[in-house]
Short mmCIF file of C-alpha atoms in Angstrom, two decimals:
data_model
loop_
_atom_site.label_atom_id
_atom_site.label_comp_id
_atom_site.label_asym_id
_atom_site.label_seq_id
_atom_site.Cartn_x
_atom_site.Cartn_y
_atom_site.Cartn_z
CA UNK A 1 108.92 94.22 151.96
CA UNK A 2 111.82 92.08 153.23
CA UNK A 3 111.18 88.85 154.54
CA UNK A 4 113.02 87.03 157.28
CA UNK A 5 115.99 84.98 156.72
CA UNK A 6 117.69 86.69 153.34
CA UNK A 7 121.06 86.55 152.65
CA UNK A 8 122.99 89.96 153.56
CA UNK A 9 126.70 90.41 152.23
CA UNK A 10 128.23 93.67 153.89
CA UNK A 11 130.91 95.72 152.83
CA UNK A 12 132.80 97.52 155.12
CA UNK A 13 131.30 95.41 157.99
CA UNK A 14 133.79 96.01 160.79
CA UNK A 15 133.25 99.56 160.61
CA UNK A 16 131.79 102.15 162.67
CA UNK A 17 128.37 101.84 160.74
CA UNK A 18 129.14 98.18 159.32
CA UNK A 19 129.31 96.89 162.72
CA UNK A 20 125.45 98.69 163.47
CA UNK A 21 123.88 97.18 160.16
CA UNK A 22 125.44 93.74 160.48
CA UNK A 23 123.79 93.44 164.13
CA UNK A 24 120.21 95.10 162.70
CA UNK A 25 120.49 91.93 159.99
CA UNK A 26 120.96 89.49 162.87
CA UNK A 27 118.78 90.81 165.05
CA UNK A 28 116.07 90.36 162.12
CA UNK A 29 117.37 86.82 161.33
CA UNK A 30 119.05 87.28 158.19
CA UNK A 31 122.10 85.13 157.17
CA UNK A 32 124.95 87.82 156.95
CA UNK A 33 128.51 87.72 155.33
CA UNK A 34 130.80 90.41 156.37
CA UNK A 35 133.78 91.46 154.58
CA UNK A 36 136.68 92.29 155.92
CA UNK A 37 140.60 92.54 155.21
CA UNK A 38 141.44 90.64 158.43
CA UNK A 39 138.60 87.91 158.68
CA UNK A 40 139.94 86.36 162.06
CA UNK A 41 140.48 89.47 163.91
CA UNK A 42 136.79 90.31 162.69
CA UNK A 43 135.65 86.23 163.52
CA UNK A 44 136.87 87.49 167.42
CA UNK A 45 134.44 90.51 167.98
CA UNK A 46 131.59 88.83 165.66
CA UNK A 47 131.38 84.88 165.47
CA UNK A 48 127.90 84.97 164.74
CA UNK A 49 128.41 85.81 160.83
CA UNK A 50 130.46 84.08 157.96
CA UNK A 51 133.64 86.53 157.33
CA UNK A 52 135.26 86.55 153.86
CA UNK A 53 138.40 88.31 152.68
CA UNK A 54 138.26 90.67 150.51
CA UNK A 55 139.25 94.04 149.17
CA UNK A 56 136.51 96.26 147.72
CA UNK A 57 138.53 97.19 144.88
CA UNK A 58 139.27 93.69 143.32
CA UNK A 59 136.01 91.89 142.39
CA UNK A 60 138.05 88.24 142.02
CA UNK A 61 138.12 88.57 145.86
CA UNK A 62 134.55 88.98 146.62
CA UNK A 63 132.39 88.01 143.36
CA UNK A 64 131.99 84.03 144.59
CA UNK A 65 130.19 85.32 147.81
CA UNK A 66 127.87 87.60 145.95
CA UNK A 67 125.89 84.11 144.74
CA UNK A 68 122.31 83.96 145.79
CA UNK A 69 122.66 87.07 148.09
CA UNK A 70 119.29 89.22 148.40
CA UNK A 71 121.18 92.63 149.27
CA UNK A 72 124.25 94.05 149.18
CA UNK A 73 125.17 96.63 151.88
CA UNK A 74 128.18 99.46 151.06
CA UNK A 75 129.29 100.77 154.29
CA UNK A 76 132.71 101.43 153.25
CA UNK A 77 135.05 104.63 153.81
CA UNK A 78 138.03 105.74 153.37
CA UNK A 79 141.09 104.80 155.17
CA UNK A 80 142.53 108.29 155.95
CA UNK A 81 141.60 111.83 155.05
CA UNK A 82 145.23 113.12 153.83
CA UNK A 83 145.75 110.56 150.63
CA UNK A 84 143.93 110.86 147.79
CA UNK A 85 140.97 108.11 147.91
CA UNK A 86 139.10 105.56 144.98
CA UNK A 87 136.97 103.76 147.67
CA UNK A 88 133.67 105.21 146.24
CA UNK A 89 134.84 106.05 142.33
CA UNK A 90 136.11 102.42 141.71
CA UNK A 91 135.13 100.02 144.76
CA UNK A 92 131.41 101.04 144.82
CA UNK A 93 131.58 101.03 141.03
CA UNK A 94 133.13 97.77 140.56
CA UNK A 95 131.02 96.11 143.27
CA UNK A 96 127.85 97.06 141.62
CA UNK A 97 129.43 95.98 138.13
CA UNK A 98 130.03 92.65 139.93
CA UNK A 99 126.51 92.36 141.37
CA UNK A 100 125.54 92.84 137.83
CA UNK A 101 127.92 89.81 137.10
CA UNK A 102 126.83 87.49 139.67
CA UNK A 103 122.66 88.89 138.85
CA UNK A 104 122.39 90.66 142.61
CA UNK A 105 119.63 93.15 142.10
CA UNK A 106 119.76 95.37 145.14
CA UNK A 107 122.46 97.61 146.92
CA UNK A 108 122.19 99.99 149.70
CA UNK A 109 125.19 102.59 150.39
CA UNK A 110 126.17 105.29 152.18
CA UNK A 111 128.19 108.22 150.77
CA UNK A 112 127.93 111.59 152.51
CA UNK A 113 125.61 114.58 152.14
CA UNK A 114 128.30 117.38 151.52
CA UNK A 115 126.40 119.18 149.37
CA UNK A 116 123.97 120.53 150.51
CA UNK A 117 123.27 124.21 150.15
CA UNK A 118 121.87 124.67 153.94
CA UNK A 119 125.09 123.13 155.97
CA UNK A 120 126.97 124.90 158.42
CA UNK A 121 129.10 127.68 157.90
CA UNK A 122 131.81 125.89 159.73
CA UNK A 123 131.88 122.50 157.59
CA UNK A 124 130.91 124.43 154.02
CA UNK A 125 134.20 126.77 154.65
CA UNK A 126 136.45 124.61 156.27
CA UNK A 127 135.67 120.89 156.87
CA UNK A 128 134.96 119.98 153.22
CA UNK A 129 137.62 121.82 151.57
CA UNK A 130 140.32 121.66 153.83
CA UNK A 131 139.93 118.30 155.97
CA UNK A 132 137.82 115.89 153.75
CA UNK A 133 138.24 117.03 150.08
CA UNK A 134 140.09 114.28 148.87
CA UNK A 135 137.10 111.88 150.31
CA UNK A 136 134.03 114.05 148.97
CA UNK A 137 135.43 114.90 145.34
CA UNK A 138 136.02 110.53 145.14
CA UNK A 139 132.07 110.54 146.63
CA UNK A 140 131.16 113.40 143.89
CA UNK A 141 133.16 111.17 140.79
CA UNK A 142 130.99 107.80 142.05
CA UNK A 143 127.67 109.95 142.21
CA UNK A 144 128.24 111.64 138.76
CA UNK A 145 129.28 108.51 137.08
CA UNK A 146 125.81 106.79 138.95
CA UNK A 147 123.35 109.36 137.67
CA UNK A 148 125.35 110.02 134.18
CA UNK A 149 126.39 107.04 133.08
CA UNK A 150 125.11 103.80 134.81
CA UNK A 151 122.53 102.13 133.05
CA UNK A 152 122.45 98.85 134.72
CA UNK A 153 120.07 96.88 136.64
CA UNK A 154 121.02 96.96 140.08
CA UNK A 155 118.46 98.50 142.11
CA UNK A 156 120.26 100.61 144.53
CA UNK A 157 119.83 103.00 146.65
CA UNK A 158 122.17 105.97 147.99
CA UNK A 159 122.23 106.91 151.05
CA UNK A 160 123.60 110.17 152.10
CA UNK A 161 123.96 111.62 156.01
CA UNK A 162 125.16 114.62 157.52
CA UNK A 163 128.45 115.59 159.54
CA UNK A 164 128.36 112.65 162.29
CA UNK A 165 127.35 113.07 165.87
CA UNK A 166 127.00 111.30 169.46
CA UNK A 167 123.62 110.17 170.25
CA UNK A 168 121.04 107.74 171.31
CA UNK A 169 119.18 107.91 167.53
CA UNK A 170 115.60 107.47 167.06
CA UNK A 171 114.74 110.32 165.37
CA UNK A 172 116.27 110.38 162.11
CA UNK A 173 114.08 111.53 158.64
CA UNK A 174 114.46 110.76 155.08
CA UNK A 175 114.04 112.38 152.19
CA UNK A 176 114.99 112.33 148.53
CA UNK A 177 118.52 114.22 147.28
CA UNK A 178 118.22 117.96 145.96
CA UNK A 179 114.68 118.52 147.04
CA UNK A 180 113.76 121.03 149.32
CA UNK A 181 112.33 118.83 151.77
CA UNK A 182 115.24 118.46 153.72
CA UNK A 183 115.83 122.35 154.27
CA UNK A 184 115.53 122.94 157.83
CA UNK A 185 117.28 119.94 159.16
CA UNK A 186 119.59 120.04 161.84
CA UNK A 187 122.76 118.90 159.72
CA UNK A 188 123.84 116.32 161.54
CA UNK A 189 123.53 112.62 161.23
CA UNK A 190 124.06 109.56 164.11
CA UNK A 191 125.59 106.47 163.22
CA UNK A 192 122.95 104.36 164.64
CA UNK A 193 120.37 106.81 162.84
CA UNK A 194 121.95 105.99 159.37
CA UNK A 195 121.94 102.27 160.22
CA UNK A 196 118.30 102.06 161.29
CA UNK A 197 117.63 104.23 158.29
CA UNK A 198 119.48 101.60 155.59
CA UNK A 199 117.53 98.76 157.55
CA UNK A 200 114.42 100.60 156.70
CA UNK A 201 115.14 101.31 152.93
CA UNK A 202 115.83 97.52 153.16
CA UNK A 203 112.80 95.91 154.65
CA UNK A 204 110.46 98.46 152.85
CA UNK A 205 112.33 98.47 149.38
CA UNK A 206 112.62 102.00 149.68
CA UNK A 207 113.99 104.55 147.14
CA UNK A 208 114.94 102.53 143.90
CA UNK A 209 117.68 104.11 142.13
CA UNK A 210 117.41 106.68 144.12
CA UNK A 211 119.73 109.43 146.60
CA UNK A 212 118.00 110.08 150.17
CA UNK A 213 119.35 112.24 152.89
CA UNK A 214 119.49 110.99 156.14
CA UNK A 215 119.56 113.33 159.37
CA UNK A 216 117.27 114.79 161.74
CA UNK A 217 114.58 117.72 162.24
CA UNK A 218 115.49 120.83 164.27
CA UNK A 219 113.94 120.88 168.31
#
C-alpha cells in the first residue's frame, strides 16, 4: 500500500493520460517530477510539479532525477502514426535499465491491448494493420523482449487498455493479460479510466511483473 507523500517521476507527463496521472499524484500528496521536452511551456499549464528535460530515449538526460524516486510512471506514446516508432522497444527499455542503475524498484506503464482475440471487427481488420502498425509491432518488440528476456529487478507492471473513448470513467475493470477473464468486455478504454486504474496498481502494489487489461464490462 502506498503511503502519502512519495516521490513520483512521470514520463510522458504532458500527455493526454500524463496530464490525468500527474494530477491523481497531487491530488494524493505525492511530490511529482514530470518530464517533458519543453519544461517551460509544461511549467505554464502545471506549476505545481518540478519539470525536467528530458528525452525518453537518452538515459544521461533523465537518470539524475530517478534518485530516491518511489515509482516511475511510463505514459509515453508515439509522436505520429505514419513513421516507424522505438518509443516502447528502446525508451521503455532503457528507462527501466536506468531505474535498475539508479536502484528504482517499481514502474507502471501503459502500452495498448491490440491483441486481443475478442476486439472489434473494425479495429482487428483495419485500425491495427493499416493506421497503427508501426506503433503496435514497437509495443509487441518491448513486450517480447519484457517477458523473454528481462531478468531484472524492477517491479513493474504493464498496463494495457483498449481503443480510446469519450467518457466520464468510473467503471473501468482489471484483469491479468491472456486470460479469459477479460472476454466479454466492451473493448474500449477511457483515458481517465486508465489513469485511475495505474493510481490503483500504485497505491495497492498491484500486479508485480505483471500485464493487466484495462477497459470496461458490457451494459
Amino acid at each position: 500500500m502506498a503511503s502519502s507523500n512519495q516521490h513520483v517521476l512521470v514520463f510522458g507527463a504532458t500527455g493526454r493520460i500524463g496530464q490525468l496521472v500527474v494530477n491523481k499524484c497531487l491530488e494524493a500528496g505525492h511530490q511529482v517530477t514530470g518530464v517533458t521536452r519543453n519544461p517551460e511551456a509544461a511549467m505554464k499549464k502545471q506549476p505545481k510539479i518540478k519539470w525536467i528535460k528530458a528525452d525518453a530515449l537518452d538515459p544521461k538526460t533523465y537518470e539524475d532525477a530517478l534518485v530516491g524516486q518511489d515509482v516511475v510512471f511510463g505514459c509515453t506514446g508515439s509522436d505520429g502514426i505514419k513513421e516507424k516508432t522505438v518509443i516502447f522497444s528502446q525508451g521503455y527499455a532503457r528507462i527501466i535499465e536506468a531505474m535498475e542503475r539508479k536502484g528504482v524498484k517499481r514502474l507502471i506503464a501503459i502500452t495498448s491491448c491490440h491483441d486481443h482475440p475478442n476486439a472489434g471487427w473494425f479495429f482487428r481488420r483495419f485500425v491495427k494493420p493499416c493506421i497503427l502498425n508501426n506503433i503496435y509491432a514497437d509495443i509487441e518488440v518491448f513486450e517480447t523482449w519484457l517477458r523473454k528476456e528481462y531478468r531484472g529487478t524492477v517491479d513493474f507492471t504493464i498496463l494495457r487498455p483498449f481503443e480510446f473513448k469519450k467518457g466520464k470513467g468510473g467503471k473501468y475493470v482489471m484483469a491479468e493479460s491472456y486470460t479469459a477473464e477479460s472476454t466479454g468486455w466492451n473493448y474500449k478504454s477511457i483515458d481517465v479510466d486508465v489513469a485511475d486504474a495505474m493510481y490503483e496498481v500504485f497505491k495497492k502494489n498491484l500486479y508485480l511483473k505483471k500485464y493487466v487489461d484495462v477497459g470496461n464490462k458490457k451494459g
